[in-house]
Amino acid sequence: MSEGKLEAIGNHVTVNRLEVANVRREHLNSTFKCQASNTKLMMPAEKTVRLELLLRPLSVVIARKPHQLIANQDYVIRCRVEGSRPKAKITWTRGNREFLRGKITEESNETMVVSSVAFAPVPEDDGTFLKCIGDNVKLIGAALEDSFKLNVVCKYLTYI
């Protein structure tokens, strides 16, 4: 049982404040119950609250980064962002620009998002970086990222 800070406001109102210091991830969904009574003749009035937290992402990982990509061949690249609450917003970039080519799909739960980008690299992509950025937009400076260098090769056919 924790005692809060008791404060009298007027003749018939008393406020008791509970402060939780050093809140960590482990406190997510913790419940706190406040009971108030002024007589043993009645059950105490009570209110329960659940602690909701804003959490930054813990990890951003591009799965199975290809070492080499063949130009104009279709690929699906997946990025997994874990730990953010609310769920992370995922942005794909190539170079310093948002990567809008191809098709982007997402699947998620409360603290994990998997984003997949399906695209066919072109020779001009060679040497650039494809980056996955996971961000909690409700927190400043919470973004994490993972990237890899696109090594695009061309498949040439020779005719004799």
mmCIF file of C-alpha atoms in Angstrom:
data_model
loop_
_atom_site.group_PDB
_atom_site.id
_atom_site.type_symbol
_atom_site.label_atom_id
_atom_site.label_comp_id
_atom_site.label_asym_id
_atom_site.label_seq_id
_atom_site.Cartn_x
_atom_site.Cartn_y
_atom_site.Cartn_z
ATOM 1 C CA MET A 1 0.000 0.000 0.000
ATOM 2 C CA SER A 2 1.324 3.414 -0.967
ATOM 3 C CA GLU A 3 0.401 6.678 0.579
ATOM 4 C CA GLY A 4 0.193 9.755 -1.591
ATOM 5 C CA LYS A 5 0.359 13.435 -0.774
ATOM 6 C CA LEU A 6 -2.749 14.470 1.142
ATOM 7 C CA GLU A 7 -4.210 17.891 0.432
ATOM 8 C CA ALA A 8 -7.400 19.394 1.866
ATOM 9 C CA ILE A 9 -9.391 21.565 -0.522
ATOM 10 C CA GLY A 10 -12.264 23.278 1.258
ATOM 11 C CA ASN A 11 -14.350 21.841 4.107
ATOM 12 C CA HIS A 12 -15.535 18.586 2.518
ATOM 13 C CA VAL A 13 -12.953 17.754 -0.166
ATOM 14 C CA THR A 14 -9.634 15.995 0.288
ATOM 15 C CA VAL A 15 -7.226 15.125 -2.540
ATOM 16 C CA ASN A 16 -4.599 12.410 -2.278
ATOM 17 C CA ARG A 17 -1.973 12.454 -5.060
ATOM 18 C CA LEU A 18 0.155 9.433 -5.866
ATOM 19 C CA GLU A 19 3.380 10.118 -7.759
ATOM 20 C CA VAL A 20 5.255 7.249 -9.372
ATOM 21 C CA ALA A 21 8.935 8.109 -9.826
ATOM 22 C CA ASN A 22 11.349 6.496 -12.291
ATOM 23 C CA VAL A 23 8.683 4.921 -14.478
ATOM 24 C CA ARG A 24 10.098 2.178 -16.732
ATOM 25 C CA ARG A 25 8.788 -0.085 -19.496
ATOM 26 C CA GLU A 26 7.987 -2.732 -16.923
ATOM 27 C CA HIS A 27 5.360 -0.406 -15.428
ATOM 28 C CA LEU A 28 3.232 -0.498 -18.615
ATOM 29 C CA ASN A 29 -0.338 -1.543 -17.767
ATOM 30 C CA SER A 30 0.314 -1.399 -14.012
ATOM 31 C CA THR A 31 -2.863 -0.681 -12.088
ATOM 32 C CA PHE A 32 -3.342 1.606 -9.120
ATOM 33 C CA LYS A 33 -6.398 1.602 -6.893
ATOM 34 C CA CYS A 34 -7.526 4.531 -4.772
ATOM 35 C CA GLN A 35 -9.901 3.824 -1.890
ATOM 36 C CA ALA A 36 -11.605 6.501 0.154
ATOM 37 C CA SER A 37 -13.815 6.094 3.180
ATOM 38 C CA ASN A 38 -14.970 8.149 6.123
ATOM 39 C CA THR A 39 -16.860 5.511 8.084
ATOM 40 C CA LYS A 40 -16.711 1.793 8.763
ATOM 41 C CA LEU A 41 -20.452 1.549 8.142
ATOM 42 C CA MET A 42 -20.093 1.698 4.327
ATOM 43 C CA MET A 43 -17.793 0.107 1.782
ATOM 44 C CA PRO A 44 -15.079 2.521 0.646
ATOM 45 C CA ALA A 45 -15.432 4.289 -2.685
ATOM 46 C CA GLU A 46 -12.717 3.164 -5.057
ATOM 47 C CA LYS A 47 -11.293 3.901 -8.476
ATOM 48 C CA THR A 48 -8.706 1.873 -10.406
ATOM 49 C CA VAL A 49 -6.510 3.354 -13.135
ATOM 50 C CA ARG A 50 -4.175 1.629 -15.582
ATOM 51 C CA LEU A 51 -0.823 3.186 -16.459
ATOM 52 C CA GLU A 52 -0.429 3.793 -20.194
ATOM 53 C CA LEU A 53 3.037 4.747 -21.455
ATOM 54 C CA LEU A 54 4.541 6.271 -24.579
ATOM 55 C CA LEU A 55 7.526 4.079 -25.478
ATOM 56 C CA ARG A 56 10.259 4.582 -28.049
ATOM 57 C CA PRO A 57 11.171 1.725 -30.399
ATOM 58 C CA LEU A 58 13.680 -0.777 -29.020
ATOM 59 C CA SER A 59 14.850 -2.200 -32.338
ATOM 60 C CA VAL A 60 14.617 -1.743 -36.103
ATOM 61 C CA VAL A 61 15.876 -4.652 -38.190
ATOM 62 C CA ILE A 62 15.808 -5.265 -41.928
ATOM 63 C CA ALA A 63 15.552 -9.037 -42.286
ATOM 64 C CA ARG A 64 17.717 -10.948 -44.767
ATOM 65 C CA LYS A 65 19.504 -8.040 -46.415
ATOM 66 C CA PRO A 66 20.378 -9.157 -49.948
ATOM 67 C CA HIS A 67 24.059 -8.922 -50.900
ATOM 68 C CA GLN A 68 23.216 -8.532 -54.559
ATOM 69 C CA LEU A 69 20.092 -7.552 -56.477
ATOM 70 C CA ILE A 70 19.441 -8.202 -60.155
ATOM 71 C CA ALA A 71 18.076 -5.165 -61.998
ATOM 72 C CA ASN A 72 14.390 -5.316 -62.942
ATOM 73 C CA GLN A 73 13.782 -8.454 -60.861
ATOM 74 C CA ASP A 74 11.117 -8.307 -58.118
ATOM 75 C CA TYR A 75 12.200 -8.366 -54.456
ATOM 76 C CA VAL A 76 10.412 -8.067 -51.127
ATOM 77 C CA ILE A 77 12.395 -6.489 -48.274
ATOM 78 C CA ARG A 78 11.005 -6.682 -44.723
ATOM 79 C CA CYS A 79 11.676 -4.445 -41.748
ATOM 80 C CA ARG A 80 10.591 -5.231 -38.184
ATOM 81 C CA VAL A 81 10.210 -2.501 -35.552
ATOM 82 C CA GLU A 82 9.621 -3.581 -31.954
ATOM 83 C CA GLY A 83 8.930 -1.887 -28.644
ATOM 84 C CA SER A 84 7.156 1.315 -29.681
ATOM 85 C CA ARG A 85 3.902 2.330 -28.059
ATOM 86 C CA PRO A 86 1.785 3.437 -29.788
ATOM 87 C CA LYS A 87 2.953 1.340 -32.736
ATOM 88 C CA ALA A 88 5.806 2.755 -34.773
ATOM 89 C CA LYS A 89 5.431 4.636 -38.022
ATOM 90 C CA ILE A 90 7.751 3.062 -40.602
ATOM 91 C CA THR A 91 9.270 5.078 -43.427
ATOM 92 C CA TRP A 92 11.454 3.669 -46.197
ATOM 93 C CA THR A 93 14.071 5.951 -47.760
ATOM 94 C CA ARG A 94 16.584 5.593 -50.578
ATOM 95 C CA GLY A 95 19.348 8.133 -50.390
ATOM 96 C CA ASN A 96 17.815 11.052 -48.509
ATOM 97 C CA ARG A 97 14.375 10.747 -50.078
ATOM 98 C CA GLU A 98 11.306 8.804 -49.078
ATOM 99 C CA PHE A 99 11.132 5.598 -51.105
ATOM 100 C CA LEU A 100 7.740 5.567 -52.787
ATOM 101 C CA ARG A 101 8.457 3.163 -55.637
ATOM 102 C CA GLY A 102 6.953 -0.292 -55.377
ATOM 103 C CA LYS A 103 4.286 -1.501 -52.953
ATOM 104 C CA ILE A 104 4.515 -1.099 -49.175
ATOM 105 C CA THR A 105 2.418 -3.260 -46.836
ATOM 106 C CA GLU A 106 2.275 -3.495 -43.040
ATOM 107 C CA GLU A 107 1.178 -5.927 -40.362
ATOM 108 C CA SER A 108 1.256 -5.083 -36.672
ATOM 109 C CA ASN A 109 0.168 -5.579 -33.087
ATOM 110 C CA GLU A 110 0.405 -3.197 -30.099
ATOM 111 C CA THR A 111 4.213 -2.971 -29.976
ATOM 112 C CA MET A 112 5.501 -4.555 -33.209
ATOM 113 C CA VAL A 113 5.217 -3.534 -36.867
ATOM 114 C CA VAL A 114 6.520 -5.411 -39.912
ATOM 115 C CA SER A 115 6.705 -3.352 -43.089
ATOM 116 C CA SER A 116 7.408 -4.951 -46.459
ATOM 117 C CA VAL A 117 8.456 -3.100 -49.585
ATOM 118 C CA ALA A 118 8.080 -4.941 -52.899
ATOM 119 C CA PHE A 119 10.039 -3.398 -55.761
ATOM 120 C CA ALA A 120 12.259 -4.104 -58.751
ATOM 121 C CA PRO A 121 15.600 -2.272 -58.487
ATOM 122 C CA VAL A 122 16.924 -0.401 -61.501
ATOM 123 C CA PRO A 123 20.603 0.102 -62.398
ATOM 124 C CA GLU A 124 20.463 3.677 -61.021
ATOM 125 C CA ASP A 125 19.772 2.252 -57.540
ATOM 126 C CA ASP A 126 23.251 0.705 -57.410
ATOM 127 C CA GLY A 127 25.398 2.115 -54.600
ATOM 128 C CA THR A 128 22.523 3.852 -52.810
ATOM 129 C CA PHE A 129 21.237 2.879 -49.372
ATOM 130 C CA LEU A 130 17.761 1.548 -48.653
ATOM 131 C CA LYS A 131 16.812 2.578 -45.130
ATOM 132 C CA CYS A 132 13.979 1.570 -42.809
ATOM 133 C CA ILE A 133 13.139 4.163 -40.146
ATOM 134 C CA GLY A 134 10.914 3.258 -37.195
ATOM 135 C CA ASP A 135 9.579 6.207 -35.224
ATOM 136 C CA ASN A 136 7.112 6.913 -32.442
ATOM 137 C CA VAL A 137 5.632 10.163 -33.742
ATOM 138 C CA LYS A 138 4.443 11.107 -30.234
ATOM 139 C CA LEU A 139 8.027 11.242 -28.922
ATOM 140 C CA ILE A 140 10.739 13.605 -30.147
ATOM 141 C CA GLY A 141 14.005 11.939 -31.148
ATOM 142 C CA ALA A 142 12.666 8.395 -30.817
ATOM 143 C CA ALA A 143 13.510 7.183 -34.333
ATOM 144 C CA LEU A 144 15.762 4.183 -34.934
ATOM 145 C CA GLU A 145 16.905 2.912 -38.321
ATOM 146 C CA ASP A 146 18.539 0.076 -40.217
ATOM 147 C CA SER A 147 19.872 0.177 -43.766
ATOM 148 C CA PHE A 148 21.894 -1.628 -46.377
ATOM 149 C CA LYS A 149 23.720 -0.697 -49.568
ATOM 150 C CA LEU A 150 22.005 -1.704 -52.794
ATOM 151 C CA ASN A 151 24.372 -3.701 -54.992
ATOM 152 C CA VAL A 152 22.419 -3.857 -58.254
ATOM 153 C CA VAL A 153 23.803 -5.924 -61.116
ATOM 154 C CA CYS A 154 22.492 -6.144 -64.656
ATOM 155 C CA LYS A 155 21.712 -9.380 -66.378
ATOM 156 C CA TYR A 156 22.860 -9.139 -69.966
ATOM 157 C CA LEU A 157 21.944 -11.532 -72.711
ATOM 158 C CA THR A 158 24.399 -12.067 -75.512
ATOM 159 C CA TYR A 159 23.264 -13.067 -78.949
ATOM 160 C CA ILE A 160 25.492 -14.722 -81.498
#
